[in-house]
Amino acid sequence: MTDMLAELSAAGVAVWLDDISRERLATGGLDALRREKHVVGVTSNPTIFAKAVSDKDDYAHQVKDLALRGVAVGEATRMITTYDVRWACDVMGPAYDATHGVDGRVSLEVDPRLAHDTDKTNAEAEQLWWLVDRPNLFIKIPASLAGIPAITATLAKGISVNVTLIFGLDRYEQVMDAFLSGLEQARANGHDLTKMGSVASFFVSRVDTEVDKRLDKIGTADAQALHGKAAIANARLAYERYERVFTTHRWKALADAGARPQRPLWASTSTKNPAYRDVMYVEELIAPGVVNTMPEATIHAFADHGEVRGDTITTNYADAKQVIDALGGIGIDYDDVIETLEREGVEKFSTSWEELRQTVGSQLTIEGEH
C-alpha cells in the first residue's frame, strides 16, 4: 500500500496532531503516531484540554496532590496543562532532533481570557515557557490586536511562538511583521536565532462554516456554487503573502543570521460539513514548508484515502482571487466575516478555559473533602 502520509510529508507538509491528553501520553498513543503516522508535532488549545481533563480518572493522582497542597484553581490548571505539554515535548523529542529543531514542537496556549491584554499575555507566555522548560515548546498567542505586540515581545526574549486564531489576510500580514520585529529584537538581545521557531496558525474550516451560512441566506444559484470554496481560497492567498514576505531583504538579513521562516500552519482542518470530502483541507493546501495540524480522525482518513497531487496552492492563486471576488460580488463582506470569526474564536476558547477551570475546581473540591 502507498503511504500517503509519507507522500504528504515529502511534498513539504509537516503532519501535526491537533490533540493532547494524559491518556494519549500514558498509553503511548502519541508516540505510536510519531513512529507510524509521520506525526512530527502537536497542538493543544483550551477546548482540547477541557475535554481531556473532564476524564477525571486520568488526572486523579495529580489533582489529589494539588488538593492536598491547597493549590488554587488557576495555578492547578496551569500545573495540569504544563505537565501534559512537557510530557508531549519529551515524546516528540526524536522528531525535534531529527529535523534539527524545525519540527517536534508542542504548543501550549496562554490563557485566552488575556487576549486583549498585552502585558498579561507577555507575563503568562514567559511563565509557561519557564514552567515547561523544553526547547521544543511553542507558546500560543492569539492574533488579537493586543496579541500582536505580545508576539514581538515574547520572541524578543528568545521564546518560540505559535500565533493562533488567524483568519484574515491583513491580520496575517501584521503577524508576519510582528514575527520579523521579534526576531530582530531577539538578535539584538543576543539570542541564538537558530534555536528559535514559529508558526502562524491560519484557521480554515471555520471560514467555510461562517461563509456558507451567509451564502445560504442569499440562496441564489450563484451563492450555492460558492459553498465550500472560501476557506481554501483564503488560505491559498495567505500562502501567497507568506511567499512575498519571506523573500524580502528584511527577511534575508535574519535568515543570514540563522533564522528560520515562520511557517504557515493550517488549523481547524477537519471538515464540519459532512457533504464535503473529509480530507479536502489537507489535499487542497499542499505546498512546501507548511504545517497541517489535524485531529487523529483526519490523519487516519488521509492515510486511508488522501491524495497528494503535488503543489495545490501556488498553482491556484488566480482561482483563489476569483473566489474571493465572487463572494464580494454577491454580497459577502469579507472584512465582516473575519471580524466575526476573530471575535468568536477568542470567545470560544475563553469559554473552554472557564469550563476547564470549573472542571479542575470541582475535582479539587471533591479530593479536598476526602
C-alpha positions as YAML, in Angstrom:
chain: A
units: angstrom
residues:
- id: 1
  name: MET
  ca: [0.00, 0.00, 0.00]
- id: 2
  name: THR
  ca: [1.09, 3.57, -0.67]
- id: 3
  name: ASP
  ca: [2.00, 5.51, 2.47]
- id: 4
  name: MET
  ca: [0.01, 8.68, 1.78]
- id: 5
  name: LEU
  ca: [1.20, 10.45, 4.92]
- id: 6
  name: ALA
  ca: [4.79, 9.84, 3.84]
- id: 7
  name: GLU
  ca: [3.94, 11.33, 0.43]
- id: 8
  name: LEU
  ca: [2.32, 14.31, 2.12]
- id: 9
  name: SER
  ca: [5.43, 14.84, 4.24]
- id: 10
  name: ALA
  ca: [7.65, 14.52, 1.15]
- id: 11
  name: ALA
  ca: [5.55, 17.22, -0.55]
- id: 12
  name: GLY
  ca: [6.61, 19.65, 2.19]
- id: 13
  name: VAL
  ca: [3.68, 19.37, 4.63]
- id: 14
  name: ALA
  ca: [4.58, 18.69, 8.27]
- id: 15
  name: VAL
  ca: [1.90, 16.47, 9.81]
- id: 16
  name: TRP
  ca: [0.97, 17.54, 13.34]
- id: 17
  name: LEU
  ca: [-1.67, 16.19, 15.71]
- id: 18
  name: ASP
  ca: [-4.33, 18.60, 16.93]
- id: 19
  name: ASP
  ca: [-4.96, 16.90, 20.26]
- id: 20
  name: ILE
  ca: [-3.40, 16.08, 23.62]
- id: 21
  name: SER
  ca: [-4.50, 14.16, 26.70]
- id: 22
  name: ARG
  ca: [-2.97, 12.37, 29.66]
- id: 23
  name: GLU
  ca: [-4.46, 9.11, 28.38]
- id: 24
  name: ARG
  ca: [-2.85, 9.52, 24.93]
- id: 25
  name: LEU
  ca: [0.50, 10.14, 26.61]
- id: 26
  name: ALA
  ca: [0.27, 7.35, 29.18]
- id: 27
  name: THR
  ca: [-0.80, 4.66, 26.72]
- id: 28
  name: GLY
  ca: [1.88, 5.52, 24.17]
- id: 29
  name: GLY
  ca: [-0.70, 6.63, 21.62]
- id: 30
  name: LEU
  ca: [1.16, 9.83, 20.78]
- id: 31
  name: ASP
  ca: [4.45, 8.02, 20.38]
- id: 32
  name: ALA
  ca: [2.77, 5.49, 18.08]
- id: 33
  name: LEU
  ca: [1.51, 8.30, 15.85]
- id: 34
  name: ARG
  ca: [5.02, 9.73, 15.71]
- id: 35
  name: ARG
  ca: [6.52, 6.36, 14.78]
- id: 36
  name: GLU
  ca: [3.79, 5.04, 12.48]
- id: 37
  name: LYS
  ca: [1.91, 8.03, 11.04]
- id: 38
  name: HIS
  ca: [4.68, 10.59, 10.42]
- id: 39
  name: VAL
  ca: [3.35, 12.94, 13.10]
- id: 40
  name: VAL
  ca: [6.08, 15.47, 13.89]
- id: 41
  name: GLY
  ca: [4.28, 17.97, 16.12]
- id: 42
  name: VAL
  ca: [1.38, 18.56, 18.48]
- id: 43
  name: THR
  ca: [-1.01, 21.44, 19.03]
- id: 44
  name: SER
  ca: [-3.29, 21.96, 22.00]
- id: 45
  name: ASN
  ca: [-5.91, 24.55, 22.86]
- id: 46
  name: PRO
  ca: [-8.31, 25.27, 25.73]
- id: 47
  name: THR
  ca: [-11.10, 23.22, 24.12]
- id: 48
  name: ILE
  ca: [-8.85, 20.18, 23.78]
- id: 49
  name: PHE
  ca: [-7.73, 20.45, 27.41]
- id: 50
  name: ALA
  ca: [-11.28, 20.98, 28.67]
- id: 51
  name: LYS
  ca: [-12.28, 17.73, 27.01]
- id: 52
  name: ALA
  ca: [-9.20, 15.83, 28.22]
- id: 53
  name: VAL
  ca: [-9.42, 16.91, 31.86]
- id: 54
  name: SER
  ca: [-13.14, 16.04, 32.04]
- id: 55
  name: ASP
  ca: [-11.96, 12.42, 32.22]
- id: 56
  name: LYS
  ca: [-11.01, 12.78, 35.86]
- id: 57
  name: ASP
  ca: [-9.53, 9.30, 36.23]
- id: 58
  name: ASP
  ca: [-6.54, 10.21, 34.08]
- id: 59
  name: TYR
  ca: [-5.75, 13.21, 36.27]
- id: 60
  name: ALA
  ca: [-6.89, 11.90, 39.67]
- id: 61
  name: HIS
  ca: [-3.44, 11.39, 41.18]
- id: 62
  name: GLN
  ca: [-2.18, 14.84, 40.27]
- id: 63
  name: VAL
  ca: [-5.43, 16.51, 41.32]
- id: 64
  name: LYS
  ca: [-5.27, 14.74, 44.70]
- id: 65
  name: ASP
  ca: [-1.74, 16.05, 45.28]
- id: 66
  name: LEU
  ca: [-2.76, 19.56, 44.25]
- id: 67
  name: ALA
  ca: [-5.76, 19.43, 46.60]
- id: 68
  name: LEU
  ca: [-3.60, 18.26, 49.50]
- id: 69
  name: ARG
  ca: [-1.29, 21.19, 48.91]
- id: 70
  name: GLY
  ca: [-4.21, 23.64, 48.79]
- id: 71
  name: VAL
  ca: [-3.29, 24.89, 45.32]
- id: 72
  name: ALA
  ca: [-5.72, 27.45, 43.87]
- id: 73
  name: VAL
  ca: [-7.75, 26.61, 40.78]
- id: 74
  name: GLY
  ca: [-5.84, 28.85, 38.38]
- id: 75
  name: GLU
  ca: [-2.45, 27.53, 39.39]
- id: 76
  name: ALA
  ca: [-3.73, 23.94, 39.45]
- id: 77
  name: THR
  ca: [-4.98, 24.35, 35.89]
- id: 78
  name: ARG
  ca: [-1.57, 25.64, 34.87]
- id: 79
  name: MET
  ca: [0.18, 22.73, 36.59]
- id: 80
  name: ILE
  ca: [-2.03, 20.14, 34.89]
- id: 81
  name: THR
  ca: [-1.71, 21.55, 31.38]
- id: 82
  name: THR
  ca: [2.04, 22.17, 31.59]
- id: 83
  name: TYR
  ca: [2.57, 18.63, 32.86]
- id: 84
  name: ASP
  ca: [0.92, 17.18, 29.77]
- id: 85
  name: VAL
  ca: [2.74, 19.52, 27.40]
- id: 86
  name: ARG
  ca: [6.12, 18.83, 28.99]
- id: 87
  name: TRP
  ca: [5.48, 15.09, 28.60]
- id: 88
  name: ALA
  ca: [4.43, 15.58, 24.97]
- id: 89
  name: CYS
  ca: [7.60, 17.61, 24.32]
- id: 90
  name: ASP
  ca: [9.65, 14.67, 25.54]
- id: 91
  name: VAL
  ca: [7.69, 12.23, 23.35]
- id: 92
  name: MET
  ca: [8.27, 14.44, 20.32]
- id: 93
  name: GLY
  ca: [11.96, 14.87, 21.13]
- id: 94
  name: PRO
  ca: [13.12, 12.42, 18.45]
- id: 95
  name: ALA
  ca: [11.28, 14.42, 15.77]
- id: 96
  name: TYR
  ca: [12.81, 17.62, 17.12]
- id: 97
  name: ASP
  ca: [16.30, 16.12, 16.94]
- id: 98
  name: ALA
  ca: [15.77, 14.53, 13.52]
- id: 99
  name: THR
  ca: [14.62, 17.83, 11.97]
- id: 100
  name: HIS
  ca: [17.22, 19.93, 13.82]
- id: 101
  name: GLY
  ca: [14.51, 21.82, 15.67]
- id: 102
  name: VAL
  ca: [12.19, 22.57, 12.77]
- id: 103
  name: ASP
  ca: [9.54, 20.08, 13.94]
- id: 104
  name: GLY
  ca: [8.98, 18.01, 17.07]
- id: 105
  name: ARG
  ca: [7.20, 21.04, 18.54]
- id: 106
  name: VAL
  ca: [4.33, 21.06, 21.05]
- id: 107
  name: SER
  ca: [2.11, 24.12, 21.51]
- id: 108
  name: LEU
  ca: [0.64, 25.45, 24.75]
- id: 109
  name: GLU
  ca: [-1.74, 28.40, 24.71]
- id: 110
  name: VAL
  ca: [-1.75, 31.33, 27.10]
- id: 111
  name: ASP
  ca: [-4.98, 31.87, 29.00]
- id: 112
  name: PRO
  ca: [-7.28, 33.15, 26.19]
- id: 113
  name: ARG
  ca: [-9.02, 35.49, 28.63]
- id: 114
  name: LEU
  ca: [-5.85, 37.58, 28.40]
- id: 115
  name: ALA
  ca: [-6.19, 38.01, 24.62]
- id: 116
  name: HIS
  ca: [-6.94, 41.72, 24.92]
- id: 117
  name: ASP
  ca: [-4.20, 42.50, 27.46]
- id: 118
  name: THR
  ca: [-0.68, 42.71, 26.02]
- id: 119
  name: ASP
  ca: [1.23, 42.91, 29.29]
- id: 120
  name: LYS
  ca: [-0.57, 39.99, 30.94]
- id: 121
  name: THR
  ca: [-0.11, 37.88, 27.80]
- id: 122
  name: ASN
  ca: [3.63, 38.65, 27.89]
- id: 123
  name: ALA
  ca: [3.87, 37.66, 31.55]
- id: 124
  name: GLU
  ca: [1.91, 34.44, 31.07]
- id: 125
  name: ALA
  ca: [3.94, 33.45, 28.00]
- id: 126
  name: GLU
  ca: [7.20, 33.81, 29.91]
- id: 127
  name: GLN
  ca: [5.83, 31.88, 32.89]
- id: 128
  name: LEU
  ca: [4.63, 28.97, 30.73]
- id: 129
  name: TRP
  ca: [7.96, 28.84, 28.90]
- id: 130
  name: TRP
  ca: [9.74, 28.64, 32.26]
- id: 131
  name: LEU
  ca: [7.36, 26.01, 33.66]
- id: 132
  name: VAL
  ca: [7.53, 23.59, 30.72]
- id: 133
  name: ASP
  ca: [11.27, 24.15, 30.29]
- id: 134
  name: ARG
  ca: [11.67, 22.35, 26.97]
- id: 135
  name: PRO
  ca: [13.35, 23.76, 23.85]
- id: 136
  name: ASN
  ca: [10.69, 22.26, 21.57]
- id: 137
  name: LEU
  ca: [7.83, 24.18, 23.17]
- id: 138
  name: PHE
  ca: [5.73, 26.73, 21.28]
- id: 139
  name: ILE
  ca: [3.81, 29.31, 23.29]
- id: 140
  name: LYS
  ca: [0.50, 30.03, 21.57]
- id: 141
  name: ILE
  ca: [-0.53, 33.67, 21.47]
- id: 142
  name: PRO
  ca: [-3.76, 34.77, 19.76]
- id: 143
  name: ALA
  ca: [-3.54, 37.17, 16.83]
- id: 144
  name: SER
  ca: [-5.77, 39.74, 18.53]
- id: 145
  name: LEU
  ca: [-4.85, 43.42, 18.32]
- id: 146
  name: ALA
  ca: [-3.34, 43.20, 21.81]
- id: 147
  name: GLY
  ca: [-1.67, 39.92, 20.87]
- id: 148
  name: ILE
  ca: [0.37, 41.40, 18.04]
- id: 149
  name: PRO
  ca: [2.83, 43.37, 20.25]
- id: 150
  name: ALA
  ca: [2.89, 40.41, 22.67]
- id: 151
  name: ILE
  ca: [4.15, 38.20, 19.83]
- id: 152
  name: THR
  ca: [7.05, 40.54, 19.20]
- id: 153
  name: ALA
  ca: [7.87, 40.92, 22.90]
- id: 154
  name: THR
  ca: [7.79, 37.17, 23.52]
- id: 155
  name: LEU
  ca: [10.02, 36.36, 20.56]
- id: 156
  name: ALA
  ca: [12.40, 39.12, 21.65]
- id: 157
  name: LYS
  ca: [13.03, 37.07, 24.83]
- id: 158
  name: GLY
  ca: [14.11, 34.07, 22.77]
- id: 159
  name: ILE
  ca: [10.79, 32.25, 23.25]
- id: 160
  name: SER
  ca: [9.36, 30.30, 20.30]
- id: 161
  name: VAL
  ca: [5.79, 31.23, 19.39]
- id: 162
  name: ASN
  ca: [2.77, 29.72, 17.68]
- id: 163
  name: VAL
  ca: [0.47, 32.57, 16.67]
- id: 164
  name: THR
  ca: [-3.10, 31.30, 16.80]
- id: 165
  name: LEU
  ca: [-6.58, 32.36, 15.69]
- id: 166
  name: ILE
  ca: [-5.56, 33.97, 12.41]
- id: 167
  name: PHE
  ca: [-8.46, 34.24, 9.97]
- id: 168
  name: GLY
  ca: [-7.83, 37.22, 7.72]
- id: 169
  name: LEU
  ca: [-5.13, 38.26, 5.28]
- id: 170
  name: ASP
  ca: [-4.49, 41.71, 6.70]
- id: 171
  name: ARG
  ca: [-4.10, 40.35, 10.22]
- id: 172
  name: TYR
  ca: [-1.74, 37.71, 8.86]
- id: 173
  name: GLU
  ca: [0.43, 40.50, 7.42]
- id: 174
  name: GLN
  ca: [0.56, 42.03, 10.91]
- id: 175
  name: VAL
  ca: [1.53, 38.67, 12.39]
- id: 176
  name: MET
  ca: [4.43, 38.25, 9.98]
- id: 177
  name: ASP
  ca: [5.62, 41.78, 10.68]
- id: 178
  name: ALA
  ca: [5.45, 41.07, 14.43]
- id: 179
  name: PHE
  ca: [7.49, 37.92, 13.87]
- id: 180
  name: LEU
  ca: [10.20, 39.77, 11.95]
- id: 181
  name: SER
  ca: [10.33, 42.52, 14.59]
- id: 182
  name: GLY
  ca: [10.54, 39.91, 17.34]
- id: 183
  name: LEU
  ca: [13.46, 38.13, 15.70]
- id: 184
  name: GLU
  ca: [15.25, 41.41, 15.05]
- id: 185
  name: GLN
  ca: [14.94, 42.26, 18.74]
- id: 186
  name: ALA
  ca: [15.91, 38.72, 19.78]
- id: 187
  name: ARG
  ca: [19.08, 39.03, 17.72]
- id: 188
  name: ALA
  ca: [19.85, 42.41, 19.28]
- id: 189
  name: ASN
  ca: [19.26, 40.83, 22.72]
- id: 190
  name: GLY
  ca: [21.86, 38.17, 21.99]
- id: 191
  name: HIS
  ca: [19.57, 35.19, 21.46]
- id: 192
  name: ASP
  ca: [20.57, 32.39, 19.09]
- id: 193
  name: LEU
  ca: [18.09, 32.58, 16.21]
- id: 194
  name: THR
  ca: [18.94, 29.04, 15.09]
- id: 195
  name: LYS
  ca: [17.25, 27.72, 18.25]
- id: 196
  name: MET
  ca: [14.01, 29.64, 17.73]
- id: 197
  name: GLY
  ca: [10.95, 28.69, 15.76]
- id: 198
  name: SER
  ca: [7.50, 29.98, 14.95]
- id: 199
  name: VAL
  ca: [4.34, 29.06, 13.10]
- id: 200
  name: ALA
  ca: [1.32, 31.16, 12.16]
- id: 201
  name: SER
  ca: [-1.90, 29.20, 12.69]
- id: 202
  name: PHE
  ca: [-4.28, 30.18, 9.92]
- id: 203
  name: PHE
  ca: [-7.76, 28.76, 10.60]
- id: 204
  name: VAL
  ca: [-9.51, 27.07, 7.71]
- id: 205
  name: SER
  ca: [-12.81, 25.22, 8.19]
- id: 206
  name: ARG
  ca: [-14.37, 27.91, 10.38]
- id: 207
  name: VAL
  ca: [-14.19, 30.28, 7.41]
- id: 208
  name: ASP
  ca: [-16.36, 27.97, 5.32]
- id: 209
  name: THR
  ca: [-18.78, 27.47, 8.21]
- id: 210
  name: GLU
  ca: [-19.36, 31.21, 8.52]
- id: 211
  name: VAL
  ca: [-19.37, 32.00, 4.79]
- id: 212
  name: ASP
  ca: [-21.60, 29.04, 3.89]
- id: 213
  name: LYS
  ca: [-24.12, 30.20, 6.48]
- id: 214
  name: ARG
  ca: [-24.24, 33.60, 4.79]
- id: 215
  name: LEU
  ca: [-24.46, 32.02, 1.35]
- id: 216
  name: ASP
  ca: [-27.47, 30.01, 2.49]
- id: 217
  name: LYS
  ca: [-29.22, 33.24, 3.46]
- id: 218
  name: ILE
  ca: [-28.59, 34.68, -0.01]
- id: 219
  name: GLY
  ca: [-29.93, 31.46, -1.50]
- id: 220
  name: THR
  ca: [-29.24, 32.11, -5.20]
- id: 221
  name: ALA
  ca: [-27.66, 29.64, -7.61]
- id: 222
  name: ASP
  ca: [-24.51, 31.77, -7.69]
- id: 223
  name: ALA
  ca: [-24.34, 31.62, -3.91]
- id: 224
  name: GLN
  ca: [-24.83, 27.86, -3.86]
- id: 225
  name: ALA
  ca: [-21.97, 27.43, -6.35]
- id: 226
  name: LEU
  ca: [-19.57, 29.09, -3.90]
- id: 227
  name: HIS
  ca: [-20.24, 26.73, -1.00]
- id: 228
  name: GLY
  ca: [-17.07, 25.23, 0.47]
- id: 229
  name: LYS
  ca: [-14.70, 27.43, -1.55]
- id: 230
  name: ALA
  ca: [-13.97, 30.41, 0.70]
- id: 231
  name: ALA
  ca: [-11.68, 28.74, 3.24]
- id: 232
  name: ILE
  ca: [-9.30, 27.15, 0.77]
- id: 233
  name: ALA
  ca: [-9.14, 30.32, -1.32]
- id: 234
  name: ASN
  ca: [-8.41, 32.39, 1.78]
- id: 235
  name: ALA
  ca: [-5.62, 30.05, 2.91]
- id: 236
  name: ARG
  ca: [-4.06, 29.97, -0.55]
- id: 237
  name: LEU
  ca: [-3.92, 33.75, -0.65]
- id: 238
  name: ALA
  ca: [-2.32, 33.67, 2.80]
- id: 239
  name: TYR
  ca: [0.44, 31.48, 1.41]
- id: 240
  name: GLU
  ca: [0.93, 33.96, -1.43]
- id: 241
  name: ARG
  ca: [1.56, 36.67, 1.16]
- id: 242
  name: TYR
  ca: [3.89, 34.35, 3.04]
- id: 243
  name: GLU
  ca: [5.95, 33.88, -0.13]
- id: 244
  name: ARG
  ca: [6.10, 37.61, -0.64]
- id: 245
  name: VAL
  ca: [7.23, 38.46, 2.90]
- id: 246
  name: PHE
  ca: [9.82, 35.70, 3.16]
- id: 247
  name: THR
  ca: [11.67, 36.76, 0.06]
- id: 248
  name: THR
  ca: [12.31, 40.34, 1.22]
- id: 249
  name: HIS
  ca: [15.69, 41.85, 2.10]
- id: 250
  name: ARG
  ca: [14.43, 42.27, 5.66]
- id: 251
  name: TRP
  ca: [13.89, 38.53, 5.94]
- id: 252
  name: LYS
  ca: [17.14, 37.68, 4.19]
- id: 253
  name: ALA
  ca: [19.11, 39.59, 6.83]
- id: 254
  name: LEU
  ca: [17.51, 37.42, 9.54]
- id: 255
  name: ALA
  ca: [17.98, 34.23, 7.53]
- id: 256
  name: ASP
  ca: [21.66, 35.06, 7.15]
- id: 257
  name: ALA
  ca: [21.78, 35.18, 10.97]
- id: 258
  name: GLY
  ca: [20.37, 31.65, 11.14]
- id: 259
  name: ALA
  ca: [16.66, 32.36, 11.46]
- id: 260
  name: ARG
  ca: [14.03, 30.01, 10.09]
- id: 261
  name: PRO
  ca: [10.85, 31.33, 8.46]
- id: 262
  name: GLN
  ca: [7.58, 31.43, 10.35]
- id: 263
  name: ARG
  ca: [5.75, 28.58, 8.65]
- id: 264
  name: PRO
  ca: [2.05, 28.82, 7.82]
- id: 265
  name: LEU
  ca: [0.11, 26.26, 9.86]
- id: 266
  name: TRP
  ca: [-3.30, 25.17, 8.63]
- id: 267
  name: ALA
  ca: [-5.52, 24.80, 11.69]
- id: 268
  name: SER
  ca: [-9.13, 23.68, 12.00]
- id: 269
  name: THR
  ca: [-8.68, 21.25, 9.11]
- id: 270
  name: SER
  ca: [-11.39, 18.71, 9.87]
- id: 271
  name: THR
  ca: [-14.43, 19.33, 7.70]
- id: 272
  name: LYS
  ca: [-17.51, 20.49, 9.61]
- id: 273
  name: ASN
  ca: [-19.92, 19.87, 6.72]
- id: 274
  name: PRO
  ca: [-20.45, 16.12, 6.09]
- id: 275
  name: ALA
  ca: [-21.16, 16.90, 2.44]
- id: 276
  name: TYR
  ca: [-17.51, 17.87, 1.95]
- id: 277
  name: ARG
  ca: [-14.68, 15.42, 1.35]
- id: 278
  name: ASP
  ca: [-13.23, 14.74, 4.78]
- id: 279
  name: VAL
  ca: [-9.63, 15.43, 3.73]
- id: 280
  name: MET
  ca: [-10.18, 18.39, 1.44]
- id: 281
  name: TYR
  ca: [-8.49, 20.87, 3.79]
- id: 282
  name: VAL
  ca: [-5.39, 18.71, 3.55]
- id: 283
  name: GLU
  ca: [-5.41, 17.82, -0.15]
- id: 284
  name: GLU
  ca: [-6.10, 21.37, -1.34]
- id: 285
  name: LEU
  ca: [-3.48, 23.06, 0.85]
- id: 286
  name: ILE
  ca: [-0.25, 21.31, -0.09]
- id: 287
  name: ALA
  ca: [2.90, 23.37, -0.65]
- id: 288
  name: PRO
  ca: [6.49, 23.35, 0.58]
- id: 289
  name: GLY
  ca: [7.13, 24.49, 4.13]
- id: 290
  name: VAL
  ca: [3.65, 24.34, 5.65]
- id: 291
  name: VAL
  ca: [2.22, 22.56, 8.67]
- id: 292
  name: ASN
  ca: [-1.18, 20.88, 8.76]
- id: 293
  name: THR
  ca: [-2.39, 20.09, 12.26]
- id: 294
  name: MET
  ca: [-5.19, 17.51, 12.20]
- id: 295
  name: PRO
  ca: [-7.38, 15.62, 14.63]
- id: 296
  name: GLU
  ca: [-6.46, 11.95, 14.74]
- id: 297
  name: ALA
  ca: [-9.53, 11.00, 12.68]
- id: 298
  name: THR
  ca: [-8.36, 13.25, 9.82]
- id: 299
  name: ILE
  ca: [-4.85, 11.78, 9.98]
- id: 300
  name: HIS
  ca: [-6.26, 8.26, 9.62]
- id: 301
  name: ALA
  ca: [-8.65, 9.40, 6.88]
- id: 302
  name: PHE
  ca: [-5.80, 10.86, 4.85]
- id: 303
  name: ALA
  ca: [-3.72, 7.71, 5.37]
- id: 304
  name: ASP
  ca: [-6.67, 5.71, 4.05]
- id: 305
  name: HIS
  ca: [-7.85, 7.71, 1.04]
- id: 306
  name: GLY
  ca: [-5.99, 11.01, 0.81]
- id: 307
  name: GLU
  ca: [-4.37, 12.14, -2.43]
- id: 308
  name: VAL
  ca: [-1.17, 14.09, -2.95]
- id: 309
  name: ARG
  ca: [-1.36, 15.92, -6.27]
- id: 310
  name: GLY
  ca: [1.76, 17.99, -5.84]
- id: 311
  name: ASP
  ca: [1.57, 21.69, -5.00]
- id: 312
  name: THR
  ca: [-2.13, 22.61, -4.80]
- id: 313
  name: ILE
  ca: [-1.58, 26.15, -3.50]
- id: 314
  name: THR
  ca: [0.78, 28.21, -5.63]
- id: 315
  name: THR
  ca: [-0.75, 26.97, -8.89]
- id: 316
  name: ASN
  ca: [-4.16, 28.25, -7.83]
- id: 317
  name: TYR
  ca: [-3.64, 31.86, -6.81]
- id: 318
  name: ALA
  ca: [-5.72, 33.21, -9.70]
- id: 319
  name: ASP
  ca: [-8.63, 30.90, -8.87]
- id: 320
  name: ALA
  ca: [-8.43, 31.87, -5.21]
- id: 321
  name: LYS
  ca: [-8.66, 35.56, -6.05]
- id: 322
  name: GLN
  ca: [-11.66, 34.86, -8.28]
- id: 323
  name: VAL
  ca: [-13.44, 33.08, -5.43]
- id: 324
  name: ILE
  ca: [-12.93, 35.96, -3.01]
- id: 325
  name: ASP
  ca: [-14.00, 38.47, -5.66]
- id: 326
  name: ALA
  ca: [-17.09, 36.41, -6.47]
- id: 327
  name: LEU
  ca: [-18.06, 36.27, -2.80]
- id: 328
  name: GLY
  ca: [-17.80, 40.04, -2.58]
- id: 329
  name: GLY
  ca: [-19.79, 40.36, -5.77]
- id: 330
  name: ILE
  ca: [-22.83, 38.61, -4.29]
- id: 331
  name: GLY
  ca: [-22.72, 40.50, -1.01]
- id: 332
  name: ILE
  ca: [-20.41, 38.56, 1.30]
- id: 333
  name: ASP
  ca: [-18.49, 41.15, 3.33]
- id: 334
  name: TYR
  ca: [-15.03, 39.60, 3.76]
- id: 335
  name: ASP
  ca: [-13.94, 42.03, 6.49]
- id: 336
  name: ASP
  ca: [-17.10, 41.38, 8.48]
- id: 337
  name: VAL
  ca: [-16.63, 37.61, 8.17]
- id: 338
  name: ILE
  ca: [-13.09, 37.89, 9.51]
- id: 339
  name: GLU
  ca: [-14.07, 40.25, 12.32]
- id: 340
  name: THR
  ca: [-16.84, 37.85, 13.38]
- id: 341
  name: LEU
  ca: [-14.52, 34.84, 13.33]
- id: 342
  name: GLU
  ca: [-11.79, 36.64, 15.31]
- id: 343
  name: ARG
  ca: [-14.26, 37.70, 18.00]
- id: 344
  name: GLU
  ca: [-15.93, 34.30, 18.21]
- id: 345
  name: GLY
  ca: [-12.57, 32.49, 18.20]
- id: 346
  name: VAL
  ca: [-11.39, 34.26, 21.34]
- id: 347
  name: GLU
  ca: [-14.83, 33.89, 22.95]
- id: 348
  name: LYS
  ca: [-14.97, 30.13, 22.27]
- id: 349
  name: PHE
  ca: [-11.51, 29.48, 23.69]
- id: 350
  name: SER
  ca: [-12.26, 31.70, 26.71]
- id: 351
  name: THR
  ca: [-15.43, 29.70, 27.35]
- id: 352
  name: SER
  ca: [-13.47, 26.45, 27.08]
- id: 353
  name: TRP
  ca: [-10.88, 27.79, 29.51]
- id: 354
  name: GLU
  ca: [-13.63, 28.59, 32.02]
- id: 355
  name: GLU
  ca: [-15.01, 25.07, 31.57]
- id: 356
  name: LEU
  ca: [-11.52, 23.69, 32.19]
- id: 357
  name: ARG
  ca: [-11.15, 25.77, 35.35]
- id: 358
  name: GLN
  ca: [-14.57, 24.68, 36.60]
- id: 359
  name: THR
  ca: [-13.72, 21.02, 36.00]
- id: 360
  name: VAL
  ca: [-10.40, 21.35, 37.81]
- id: 361
  name: GLY
  ca: [-12.11, 23.29, 40.62]
- id: 362
  name: SER
  ca: [-14.77, 20.66, 41.14]
- id: 363
  name: GLN
  ca: [-12.18, 17.87, 41.15]
- id: 364
  name: LEU
  ca: [-10.07, 19.78, 43.69]
- id: 365
  name: THR
  ca: [-13.13, 20.21, 45.90]
- id: 366
  name: ILE
  ca: [-14.00, 16.52, 45.76]
- id: 367
  name: GLU
  ca: [-10.43, 15.47, 46.57]
- id: 368
  name: GLY
  ca: [-10.23, 18.06, 49.34]
- id: 369
  name: GLU
  ca: [-13.30, 16.56, 51.02]
- id: 370
  name: HIS
  ca: [-11.81, 13.05, 51.06]
...
